[in-house]
Short mmCIF file of C-alpha atoms and ligand atoms in Angstrom, two decimals:
data_model
loop_
_atom_site.label_atom_id
_atom_site.label_comp_id
_atom_site.label_asym_id
_atom_site.label_seq_id
_atom_site.Cartn_x
_atom_site.Cartn_y
_atom_site.Cartn_z
CA MET A 1 -38.40 40.32 41.69
CA SER A 2 -39.03 41.76 38.23
CA GLU A 3 -41.25 44.82 37.99
CA SER A 4 -43.52 42.92 35.62
CA CYS A 5 -43.95 40.03 38.06
CA SER A 6 -47.32 38.32 37.61
CA HIS A 7 -46.83 36.28 40.83
CA ASP A 8 -47.50 33.15 38.79
CA CYS A 9 -44.29 31.27 39.51
CA ALA A 10 -45.47 28.14 37.69
CA SER A 11 -45.32 29.81 34.27
CA CYS A 12 -42.23 31.95 34.92
CA SER A 13 -38.65 30.96 34.31
CA GLN A 14 -37.01 33.84 36.17
CA ASP A 15 -34.66 32.87 38.92
CA CYS A 16 -35.95 35.44 41.35
CA ALA A 17 -35.68 35.48 45.10
CA ALA A 18 -39.43 35.80 45.63
CA ARG A 19 -40.16 32.67 43.59
CA ASP A 20 -42.17 30.16 45.59
CA LEU A 21 -39.91 27.14 45.65
CA ARG A 22 -41.22 25.64 48.87
CA LEU A 23 -41.14 21.90 48.91
CA PRO A 24 -43.87 19.62 50.22
CA ALA A 25 -42.99 17.66 53.34
CA ASN A 26 -42.88 13.90 53.56
CA GLN A 27 -46.38 12.39 53.19
CA TYR A 28 -46.21 11.17 56.80
CA SER A 29 -45.32 14.56 58.19
CA THR A 30 -47.60 17.35 59.36
CA VAL A 31 -45.56 20.22 60.70
CA LYS A 32 -47.70 23.09 61.96
CA HIS A 33 -44.99 25.72 62.50
CA VAL A 34 -41.46 25.98 61.15
CA ILE A 35 -39.16 28.52 62.81
CA GLY A 36 -35.67 29.24 61.48
CA VAL A 37 -32.91 30.23 63.90
CA VAL A 38 -30.21 32.28 62.18
CA SER A 39 -27.03 34.14 63.05
CA GLY A 40 -24.53 36.31 61.25
CA LYS A 41 -21.62 34.01 62.00
CA GLY A 42 -20.75 30.80 63.81
CA GLY A 43 -20.03 30.53 67.51
CA VAL A 44 -22.62 32.97 68.83
CA GLY A 45 -24.76 30.22 70.35
CA LYS A 46 -27.32 29.71 67.57
CA SER A 47 -27.41 25.93 68.06
CA THR A 48 -27.55 26.27 71.84
CA VAL A 49 -30.47 28.69 71.56
CA THR A 50 -32.21 26.39 69.04
CA ALA A 51 -31.82 23.43 71.40
CA MET A 52 -33.05 25.42 74.41
CA LEU A 53 -36.07 26.75 72.51
CA ALA A 54 -36.97 23.19 71.55
CA VAL A 55 -36.55 22.04 75.15
CA ALA A 56 -38.80 24.88 76.33
CA ALA A 57 -41.48 24.13 73.71
CA GLN A 58 -41.46 20.39 74.35
CA SER A 59 -41.74 20.96 78.11
CA GLN A 60 -44.86 23.03 77.48
CA GLY A 61 -46.54 20.06 75.85
CA PHE A 62 -45.86 20.88 72.19
CA GLN A 63 -44.52 18.07 70.03
CA THR A 64 -41.26 19.63 68.95
CA ALA A 65 -38.63 18.80 66.36
CA ILE A 66 -35.22 20.14 65.34
CA LEU A 67 -34.02 20.04 61.76
CA ASP A 68 -30.27 20.57 62.00
CA ALA A 69 -29.51 22.49 58.82
CA ASP A 70 -26.08 23.57 60.12
CA VAL A 71 -24.62 20.74 58.06
CA THR A 72 -20.95 21.70 58.25
CA GLY A 73 -21.02 22.34 62.00
CA PRO A 74 -23.73 20.06 63.34
CA SER A 75 -23.87 20.21 67.13
CA ILE A 76 -27.50 19.42 67.95
CA PRO A 77 -27.20 15.60 68.40
CA LYS A 78 -24.26 15.97 70.79
CA MET A 79 -26.10 18.48 72.97
CA PHE A 80 -28.93 15.96 73.41
CA GLY A 81 -26.60 12.97 73.81
CA LEU A 82 -27.83 11.39 70.57
CA HIS A 83 -25.41 9.00 68.89
CA GLY A 84 -25.59 6.20 66.35
CA ARG A 85 -27.36 6.22 63.05
CA ALA A 86 -30.94 7.05 62.24
CA GLU A 87 -32.97 4.22 60.79
CA GLY A 88 -35.07 4.25 57.68
CA SER A 89 -37.75 2.35 55.82
CA ALA A 90 -38.98 2.36 52.23
CA ASP A 91 -41.10 5.40 53.19
CA GLY A 92 -38.30 7.55 54.55
CA ILE A 93 -35.89 8.13 57.41
CA PHE A 94 -37.01 8.20 61.03
CA PRO A 95 -35.79 11.08 63.17
CA MET A 96 -34.12 10.19 66.46
CA GLU A 97 -35.90 11.08 69.69
CA THR A 98 -34.31 12.79 72.66
CA LYS A 99 -35.05 11.76 76.25
CA THR A 100 -38.03 14.14 76.41
CA GLY A 101 -39.28 13.15 72.94
CA ILE A 102 -37.94 15.96 70.73
CA ARG A 103 -37.50 14.62 67.18
CA VAL A 104 -34.11 15.38 65.66
CA MET A 105 -32.50 14.95 62.26
CA SER A 106 -28.93 15.92 61.58
CA VAL A 107 -26.19 14.90 59.19
CA ASN A 108 -24.36 13.51 62.23
CA LEU A 109 -27.07 10.88 62.58
CA LEU A 110 -26.44 9.67 59.04
CA LEU A 111 -22.66 9.63 58.83
CA GLU A 112 -20.84 6.39 59.46
CA LYS A 113 -18.49 8.24 61.79
CA GLU A 114 -20.11 11.18 63.56
CA ASP A 115 -16.82 13.06 63.79
CA ALA A 116 -16.14 12.82 60.05
CA PRO A 117 -15.86 16.32 58.56
CA VAL A 118 -18.53 17.37 56.11
CA ILE A 119 -16.61 18.83 53.20
CA TRP A 120 -19.38 19.09 50.66
CA ARG A 121 -20.03 21.94 48.31
CA GLY A 122 -23.01 24.23 48.73
CA PRO A 123 -25.44 22.49 46.35
CA VAL A 124 -24.87 19.11 48.02
CA ILE A 125 -25.47 20.63 51.44
CA SER A 126 -28.61 22.36 50.21
CA GLY A 127 -29.84 19.06 48.75
CA MET A 128 -29.27 17.31 52.05
CA ILE A 129 -31.33 19.90 53.93
CA GLN A 130 -34.13 19.55 51.41
CA GLN A 131 -34.01 15.78 51.94
CA PHE A 132 -34.30 16.32 55.70
CA TRP A 133 -37.55 18.11 55.01
CA GLN A 134 -38.91 15.78 52.34
CA GLU A 135 -37.62 12.36 53.27
CA VAL A 136 -37.72 12.38 57.04
CA ILE A 137 -40.88 10.96 58.57
CA TRP A 138 -41.45 13.73 61.10
CA GLY A 139 -45.02 12.71 61.94
CA ASP A 140 -47.24 15.27 63.67
CA VAL A 141 -45.17 18.19 64.89
CA ASP A 142 -46.37 21.43 66.50
CA TYR A 143 -43.07 23.32 66.33
CA MET A 144 -40.04 22.57 64.22
CA PHE A 145 -36.93 24.66 64.88
CA VAL A 146 -34.43 24.81 62.04
CA ASP A 147 -30.83 25.37 63.15
CA MET A 148 -29.82 27.33 60.07
CA PRO A 149 -26.33 27.51 58.60
CA PRO A 150 -24.68 30.76 59.76
CA GLY A 151 -24.54 33.80 57.50
CA THR A 152 -26.59 34.80 54.49
CA GLY A 153 -24.88 32.74 51.79
CA ASP A 154 -26.20 30.24 49.28
CA VAL A 155 -27.11 27.48 51.68
CA PRO A 156 -29.23 29.56 54.06
CA LEU A 157 -30.86 31.09 50.99
CA THR A 158 -31.93 27.64 49.76
CA VAL A 159 -33.32 26.80 53.17
CA PHE A 160 -35.25 30.07 53.17
CA GLN A 161 -36.63 29.25 49.75
CA SER A 162 -37.48 25.60 50.13
CA LEU A 163 -38.81 25.28 53.69
CA PRO A 164 -42.17 26.78 54.65
CA LEU A 165 -40.77 29.01 57.39
CA ASP A 166 -43.29 30.88 59.54
CA GLY A 167 -40.54 33.24 60.57
CA ILE A 168 -37.00 33.53 61.78
CA LEU A 169 -35.30 34.36 65.05
CA VAL A 170 -31.94 36.10 64.87
CA VAL A 171 -29.33 35.20 67.51
CA THR A 172 -26.71 37.89 68.16
CA THR A 173 -24.02 38.65 70.73
CA PRO A 174 -22.97 42.08 72.04
CA GLN A 175 -19.55 41.99 70.38
CA GLU A 176 -20.84 41.54 66.86
CA LEU A 177 -21.23 44.13 64.13
CA VAL A 178 -24.86 43.90 64.93
CA THR A 179 -26.13 46.60 62.58
CA LEU A 180 -24.71 44.82 59.57
CA ILE A 181 -25.96 41.39 60.57
CA VAL A 182 -29.43 42.62 61.36
CA LYS A 183 -29.59 44.49 58.06
CA LYS A 184 -28.55 41.42 56.07
CA ALA A 185 -30.87 39.01 57.85
CA TYR A 186 -33.72 41.49 57.65
CA ASN A 187 -33.24 42.09 53.93
CA MET A 188 -32.93 38.41 53.12
CA ALA A 189 -36.06 37.53 55.09
CA LYS A 190 -37.95 40.44 53.54
CA GLU A 191 -37.11 39.34 50.01
CA MET A 192 -38.48 35.91 50.82
CA ASN A 193 -41.56 37.36 52.56
CA ILE A 194 -40.57 35.68 55.81
CA PRO A 195 -41.13 37.69 59.00
CA VAL A 196 -38.29 38.31 61.44
CA LEU A 197 -40.01 37.33 64.69
CA GLY A 198 -37.37 38.82 66.94
CA PHE A 199 -33.84 38.88 68.29
CA ILE A 200 -32.31 36.78 70.99
CA GLU A 201 -29.12 38.23 72.40
CA ASN A 202 -26.81 35.56 73.75
CA MET A 203 -23.82 35.99 76.07
CA SER A 204 -25.19 39.39 77.10
CA TRP A 205 -23.51 39.46 80.50
CA PHE A 206 -21.75 37.33 83.05
CA GLU A 207 -22.89 37.36 86.65
CA CYS A 208 -20.06 37.11 89.14
CA PRO A 209 -20.87 34.13 91.37
CA ASP A 210 -19.33 35.93 94.38
CA CYS A 211 -20.53 39.54 94.23
CA LYS A 212 -23.51 38.89 91.89
CA LYS A 213 -22.53 41.92 89.83
CA ARG A 214 -23.26 41.69 86.12
CA HIS A 215 -20.33 42.26 83.78
CA ALA A 216 -20.75 43.07 80.11
CA VAL A 217 -17.84 40.83 79.08
CA PHE A 218 -18.33 41.47 75.38
CA GLY A 219 -19.12 45.17 75.76
CA GLU A 220 -22.39 47.03 76.03
CA SER A 221 -25.11 45.82 73.69
CA LYS A 222 -26.11 47.93 70.72
CA LEU A 223 -29.03 45.73 69.85
CA ASP A 224 -31.88 47.83 71.28
CA GLY A 225 -31.20 50.75 68.94
CA VAL A 226 -31.00 48.55 65.85
CA ALA A 227 -34.06 46.56 66.87
CA ALA A 228 -36.07 49.76 67.32
CA GLU A 229 -34.93 51.03 63.93
CA TYR A 230 -36.25 47.90 62.23
CA GLY A 231 -39.30 47.53 64.48
CA ILE A 232 -38.29 44.05 65.55
CA PRO A 233 -38.54 43.03 69.22
CA VAL A 234 -35.67 41.76 71.38
CA LEU A 235 -37.37 38.66 72.77
CA ALA A 236 -34.76 37.42 75.20
CA ARG A 237 -31.28 38.04 76.57
CA LEU A 238 -29.23 35.17 77.88
CA PRO A 239 -26.18 35.42 80.14
CA ILE A 240 -22.88 33.66 79.68
CA ASP A 241 -23.63 30.60 81.75
CA PRO A 242 -20.91 27.97 82.16
CA LYS A 243 -23.55 25.60 83.59
CA ASN A 244 -25.40 25.50 80.28
CA THR A 245 -22.16 24.94 78.37
CA SER A 246 -21.28 21.99 80.52
CA LEU A 247 -24.78 20.50 80.23
CA ALA A 248 -24.62 20.85 76.44
CA ASP A 249 -21.16 19.25 76.41
CA LYS A 250 -22.47 16.33 78.45
CA GLY A 251 -25.42 15.76 76.14
CA ALA A 252 -27.83 16.97 78.80
CA VAL A 253 -29.14 20.23 77.32
CA GLU A 254 -32.63 19.09 78.33
CA LEU A 255 -31.69 19.82 81.96
CA SER A 256 -30.77 23.47 81.29
CA ASP A 257 -32.83 26.33 82.61
CA THR A 258 -34.89 27.68 79.71
CA ASP A 259 -36.97 30.24 81.68
CA ALA A 260 -35.28 33.17 79.95
CA LEU A 261 -36.63 31.94 76.61
CA LYS A 262 -40.27 31.90 77.73
CA SER A 263 -40.98 35.31 76.22
CA ALA A 264 -39.48 34.23 72.90
CA LEU A 265 -41.69 31.17 72.88
CA GLU A 266 -44.77 33.21 73.73
CA ALA A 267 -44.05 35.53 70.81
CA ILE A 268 -43.75 32.53 68.49
CA GLU A 269 -46.99 31.03 69.77
CA LYS A 270 -48.85 34.29 69.10
CA LYS A 271 -47.83 34.24 65.44
P1 LIG B 1 -23.25 28.39 66.96
O1 LIG B 1 -24.37 27.44 66.70
O2 LIG B 1 -23.65 29.83 66.81
O3 LIG B 1 -22.00 28.08 66.19
P2 LIG B 1 -23.04 27.08 69.54
O4 LIG B 1 -24.46 27.06 70.02
O5 LIG B 1 -22.48 25.82 68.99
O6 LIG B 1 -22.83 28.27 68.51
O7 LIG B 1 -22.17 27.62 70.76
C1 LIG B 1 -20.76 27.76 70.67
C2 LIG B 1 -20.15 27.45 72.05
O8 LIG B 1 -20.54 28.45 72.99
C3 LIG B 1 -20.61 26.11 72.62
O9 LIG B 1 -19.54 25.53 73.31
C4 LIG B 1 -21.71 26.49 73.59
O10 LIG B 1 -21.86 25.55 74.64
C5 LIG B 1 -21.21 27.84 74.10
N1 LIG B 1 -22.30 28.72 74.51
C6 LIG B 1 -23.35 29.12 73.75
N2 LIG B 1 -24.14 29.95 74.44
C7 LIG B 1 -23.57 30.08 75.68
C8 LIG B 1 -23.94 30.81 76.86
N3 LIG B 1 -25.01 31.58 76.91
N4 LIG B 1 -23.12 30.70 77.95
C9 LIG B 1 -22.03 29.94 77.88
N5 LIG B 1 -21.63 29.24 76.82
C10 LIG B 1 -22.40 29.30 75.72
#
């Protein structure tokens, strides 16, 4: 942001990060809360956590939706067993509904072949995500979770800028360079005036099914220290749980145990 910023973005041509570029939703959509789920890199369980948060919210009676903005690695439809192509009308595209009624839109629901690779450049991907927001008829939604593209590159930046995010949740694992990731996510969110609601540490431990001892498979977590430094709460810690992996693989993520995410959901509801 320039030091002479007048905060009047309409009459300013500067391409600054704080510029309000948020887009209006589809005229048939009223989304009360939009929560972004981010991670420093792929494979840490960001999509799994997004899906489980949505399952938890929907089971508490909130109409919930997932906007799958992880366009190059979309895994949300598969976790819910959603296949085929979303339908549209002259007014927009209809999201698909999961068994419990969660509304989902993902590039996988638009491709002719769901296993076709998405090899688009950044601006095309960003445009697609904006279309998911503007052209999908979401209807009345209490909580929308956005499965963000990993990292802090161009595409996540566009999502940050164009969607009216209430806040973000950062998913980490114990083996990551957590200080760096937290710093980047924190700085990016701060520049956009978006609060970091908290951290969710995934794959924190594995409980031996025989002796019930917990093993820190990926090493001891360093998250508490970093979280305290930034004044951001650790909202939940999830174990490595092969049961959840197999449910997600079978398209039955709605049957997974989401109790551990209750505190994260409560923190979101208080916002
Ligand atoms: P990301 O969205 O960060 O790329 P995913 O959510 O797709 O990561 O997860 C990557 C893989 O790890 C998937 O196969 C998923 O089922 C598995 N996974 C994620 N979280 C856990 C967990 N807590 N326990 C066991 N497997 C997990």
